[in-house]
């Protein structure tokens, strides 16, 4: 079974025309934080960020811990 991590954007959806800028910074921060843990596909859709590991057998506990400490 393939596991993915879903990140809800919360109050970021209330931003106006500059919302995409905030989303881009958040995705950049996520990718930078996960760079040493493996290969991931990070994408957004409908106020949710999807973090999809390329290796299905990967332990996601350290990934969740790193993502939980990302500012932005």
Tab-separated table of N, CA and C in Angstrom:
chain	number	residue	atom	x	y	z
A	1	UNK	N	0.838	-1.165	0.000
A	1	UNK	CA	0.000	0.000	0.000
A	1	UNK	C	0.897	1.247	0.000
A	2	UNK	N	0.605	2.169	-0.871
A	2	UNK	CA	1.400	3.387	-0.983
A	2	UNK	C	0.880	4.435	-0.002
A	3	UNK	N	1.785	4.966	0.821
A	3	UNK	CA	1.429	5.998	1.778
A	3	UNK	C	1.898	7.354	1.271
A	4	UNK	N	1.079	8.378	1.531
A	4	UNK	CA	1.452	9.742	1.197
A	4	UNK	C	1.169	10.620	2.413
A	5	UNK	N	1.742	11.796	2.428
A	5	UNK	CA	1.521	12.744	3.518
A	5	UNK	C	0.702	13.904	2.964
A	6	UNK	N	-0.376	14.252	3.657
A	6	UNK	CA	-1.227	15.369	3.268
A	6	UNK	C	-1.007	16.509	4.249
A	7	UNK	N	-0.798	17.704	3.723
A	7	UNK	CA	-0.608	18.890	4.548
A	7	UNK	C	-1.705	19.880	4.177
A	8	UNK	N	-2.560	20.188	5.134
A	8	UNK	CA	-3.632	21.153	4.892
A	8	UNK	C	-3.088	22.562	5.096
A	9	UNK	N	-3.439	23.473	4.217
A	9	UNK	CA	-2.878	24.814	4.249
A	9	UNK	C	-3.545	25.739	5.255
A	10	UNK	N	-4.699	25.415	5.739
A	10	UNK	CA	-5.335	26.202	6.799
A	10	UNK	C	-5.621	27.632	6.392
A	11	UNK	N	-5.127	28.584	7.185
A	11	UNK	CA	-5.435	29.997	6.974
A	11	UNK	C	-4.780	30.572	5.725
A	12	UNK	N	-3.871	29.853	5.114
A	12	UNK	CA	-3.247	30.357	3.895
A	12	UNK	C	-4.280	30.535	2.780
A	13	UNK	N	-5.367	29.776	2.835
A	13	UNK	CA	-6.392	29.909	1.795
A	13	UNK	C	-7.100	31.251	1.876
A	14	UNK	N	-6.931	31.967	2.986
A	14	UNK	CA	-7.560	33.282	3.136
A	14	UNK	C	-6.771	34.392	2.466
A	15	UNK	N	-5.559	34.111	2.018
A	15	UNK	CA	-4.731	35.126	1.368
A	15	UNK	C	-5.379	35.550	0.052
A	16	UNK	N	-5.040	36.713	-0.392
A	16	UNK	CA	-5.624	37.245	-1.618
A	16	UNK	C	-4.837	36.849	-2.848
A	17	UNK	N	-4.495	37.841	-3.642
A	17	UNK	CA	-3.816	37.592	-4.910
A	17	UNK	C	-2.387	37.088	-4.747
A	18	UNK	N	-1.808	37.244	-3.549
A	18	UNK	CA	-0.438	36.789	-3.323
A	18	UNK	C	-0.374	35.398	-2.678
A	19	UNK	N	-1.461	34.702	-2.661
A	19	UNK	CA	-1.523	33.363	-2.061
A	19	UNK	C	-0.525	32.409	-2.692
A	20	UNK	N	-0.390	32.462	-3.995
A	20	UNK	CA	0.529	31.568	-4.706
A	20	UNK	C	1.974	31.785	-4.239
A	21	UNK	N	2.321	33.017	-3.908
A	21	UNK	CA	3.663	33.306	-3.403
A	21	UNK	C	3.912	32.571	-2.094
A	22	UNK	N	2.939	32.592	-1.196
A	22	UNK	CA	3.071	31.892	0.076
A	22	UNK	C	3.161	30.381	-0.134
A	23	UNK	N	2.359	29.853	-1.056
A	23	UNK	CA	2.416	28.417	-1.351
A	23	UNK	C	3.778	28.024	-1.918
A	24	UNK	N	4.314	28.857	-2.796
A	24	UNK	CA	5.628	28.558	-3.381
A	24	UNK	C	6.730	28.527	-2.326
A	25	UNK	N	6.684	29.464	-1.382
A	25	UNK	CA	7.681	29.489	-0.314
A	25	UNK	C	7.548	28.245	0.567
A	26	UNK	N	6.324	27.866	0.876
A	26	UNK	CA	6.102	26.674	1.693
A	26	UNK	C	6.623	25.420	1.002
A	27	UNK	N	6.339	25.264	-0.281
A	27	UNK	CA	6.806	24.093	-1.023
A	27	UNK	C	8.324	24.078	-1.104
A	28	UNK	N	8.923	25.232	-1.314
A	28	UNK	CA	10.382	25.311	-1.343
A	28	UNK	C	10.969	24.891	0.005
A	29	UNK	N	10.355	25.336	1.104
A	29	UNK	CA	10.812	24.957	2.436
A	29	UNK	C	10.652	23.455	2.687
A	30	UNK	N	9.560	22.891	2.229
A	30	UNK	CA	9.332	21.446	2.386
A	30	UNK	C	10.385	20.665	1.619
A	31	UNK	N	10.616	21.027	0.373
A	31	UNK	CA	11.604	20.311	-0.440
A	31	UNK	C	13.003	20.415	0.151
A	32	UNK	N	13.359	21.596	0.640
A	32	UNK	CA	14.683	21.785	1.229
A	32	UNK	C	14.838	20.948	2.493
A	33	UNK	N	13.805	20.900	3.325
A	33	UNK	CA	13.866	20.144	4.582
A	33	UNK	C	13.941	18.642	4.328
A	34	UNK	N	13.316	18.156	3.251
A	34	UNK	CA	13.287	16.723	2.966
A	34	UNK	C	14.424	16.260	2.063
A	35	UNK	N	15.292	17.163	1.662
A	35	UNK	CA	16.326	16.820	0.680
A	35	UNK	C	17.236	15.680	1.128
A	36	UNK	N	17.512	15.533	2.408
A	36	UNK	CA	18.404	14.479	2.867
A	36	UNK	C	17.717	13.174	3.198
A	37	UNK	N	16.396	13.124	3.093
A	37	UNK	CA	15.647	11.935	3.502
A	37	UNK	C	15.240	11.018	2.352
A	38	UNK	N	15.416	11.456	1.136
A	38	UNK	CA	15.018	10.640	-0.014
A	38	UNK	C	14.392	11.500	-1.098
A	39	UNK	N	13.829	10.836	-2.087
A	39	UNK	CA	13.190	11.533	-3.207
A	39	UNK	C	11.678	11.574	-3.001
A	40	UNK	N	11.126	12.774	-3.158
A	40	UNK	CA	9.698	12.982	-2.958
A	40	UNK	C	9.131	13.831	-4.086
A	41	UNK	N	7.871	13.592	-4.400
A	41	UNK	CA	7.125	14.483	-5.282
A	41	UNK	C	6.266	15.354	-4.378
A	42	UNK	N	6.399	16.661	-4.512
A	42	UNK	CA	5.627	17.598	-3.695
A	42	UNK	C	4.764	18.416	-4.641
A	43	UNK	N	3.447	18.369	-4.418
A	43	UNK	CA	2.537	19.124	-5.281
A	43	UNK	C	1.352	19.629	-4.470
A	44	UNK	N	0.649	20.605	-5.018
A	44	UNK	CA	-0.512	21.178	-4.337
A	44	UNK	C	-1.749	21.025	-5.197
A	45	UNK	N	-2.873	20.883	-4.511
A	45	UNK	CA	-4.177	20.860	-5.169
A	45	UNK	C	-5.236	21.116	-4.110
A	46	UNK	N	-6.107	22.038	-4.364
A	46	UNK	CA	-7.253	22.336	-3.509
A	46	UNK	C	-6.861	22.541	-2.046
A	47	UNK	N	-5.947	23.455	-1.800
A	47	UNK	CA	-5.510	23.837	-0.457
A	47	UNK	C	-4.867	22.696	0.326
A	48	UNK	N	-4.292	21.745	-0.371
A	48	UNK	CA	-3.608	20.622	0.252
A	48	UNK	C	-2.282	20.406	-0.449
A	49	UNK	N	-1.222	20.165	0.339
A	49	UNK	CA	0.080	19.803	-0.219
A	49	UNK	C	0.222	18.298	-0.093
A	50	UNK	N	0.572	17.643	-1.183
A	50	UNK	CA	0.774	16.204	-1.212
A	50	UNK	C	2.274	15.930	-1.257
A	51	UNK	N	2.770	15.156	-0.302
A	51	UNK	CA	4.168	14.729	-0.280
A	51	UNK	C	4.151	13.230	-0.551
A	52	UNK	N	4.647	12.857	-1.740
A	52	UNK	CA	4.572	11.473	-2.192
A	52	UNK	C	5.990	10.917	-2.306
A	53	UNK	N	6.332	9.921	-1.477
A	53	UNK	CA	7.673	9.333	-1.580
A	53	UNK	C	7.788	8.475	-2.831
A	54	UNK	N	8.944	8.519	-3.483
A	54	UNK	CA	9.158	7.682	-4.662
A	54	UNK	C	9.402	6.228	-4.277
A	55	UNK	N	9.928	5.985	-3.080
A	55	UNK	CA	10.160	4.642	-2.585
A	55	UNK	C	8.990	4.252	-1.679
A	56	UNK	N	8.210	3.257	-2.078
A	56	UNK	CA	7.018	2.877	-1.331
A	56	UNK	C	7.331	2.259	0.028
A	57	UNK	N	8.519	1.704	0.210
A	57	UNK	CA	8.870	1.034	1.463
A	57	UNK	C	9.554	1.955	2.464
A	58	UNK	N	9.514	3.235	2.225
A	58	UNK	CA	10.197	4.206	3.073
A	58	UNK	C	9.459	4.398	4.394
A	59	UNK	N	10.229	4.543	5.495
A	59	UNK	CA	9.662	4.865	6.797
A	59	UNK	C	9.359	6.360	6.819
A	60	UNK	N	8.091	6.719	7.002
A	60	UNK	CA	7.679	8.119	6.924
A	60	UNK	C	7.707	8.846	8.263
A	61	UNK	N	8.024	8.166	9.352
A	61	UNK	CA	8.056	8.827	10.659
A	61	UNK	C	9.045	9.991	10.706
A	62	UNK	N	10.302	9.819	10.242
A	62	UNK	CA	11.212	10.969	10.259
A	62	UNK	C	10.755	12.097	9.336
A	63	UNK	N	10.077	11.739	8.262
A	63	UNK	CA	9.573	12.734	7.315
A	63	UNK	C	8.492	13.581	7.977
A	64	UNK	N	7.572	12.926	8.663
A	64	UNK	CA	6.496	13.647	9.356
A	64	UNK	C	7.076	14.551	10.432
A	65	UNK	N	8.085	14.074	11.141
A	65	UNK	CA	8.721	14.887	12.179
A	65	UNK	C	9.370	16.144	11.580
A	66	UNK	N	10.067	16.002	10.460
A	66	UNK	CA	10.703	17.154	9.807
A	66	UNK	C	9.659	18.136	9.277
A	67	UNK	N	8.605	17.618	8.655
A	67	UNK	CA	7.572	18.483	8.088
A	67	UNK	C	6.845	19.253	9.185
A	68	UNK	N	6.655	18.637	10.339
A	68	UNK	CA	5.956	19.275	11.437
A	68	UNK	C	6.668	20.502	11.987
A	69	UNK	N	7.936	20.659	11.662
A	69	UNK	CA	8.718	21.780	12.185
A	69	UNK	C	9.005	22.853	11.137
A	70	UNK	N	8.337	22.786	10.007
A	70	UNK	CA	8.557	23.761	8.933
A	70	UNK	C	7.735	25.006	9.194
A	71	UNK	N	8.393	26.150	9.126
A	71	UNK	CA	7.691	27.423	9.291
A	71	UNK	C	7.188	27.885	7.932
A	72	UNK	N	6.017	28.422	7.912
A	72	UNK	CA	5.516	29.005	6.681
A	72	UNK	C	4.323	28.294	6.211
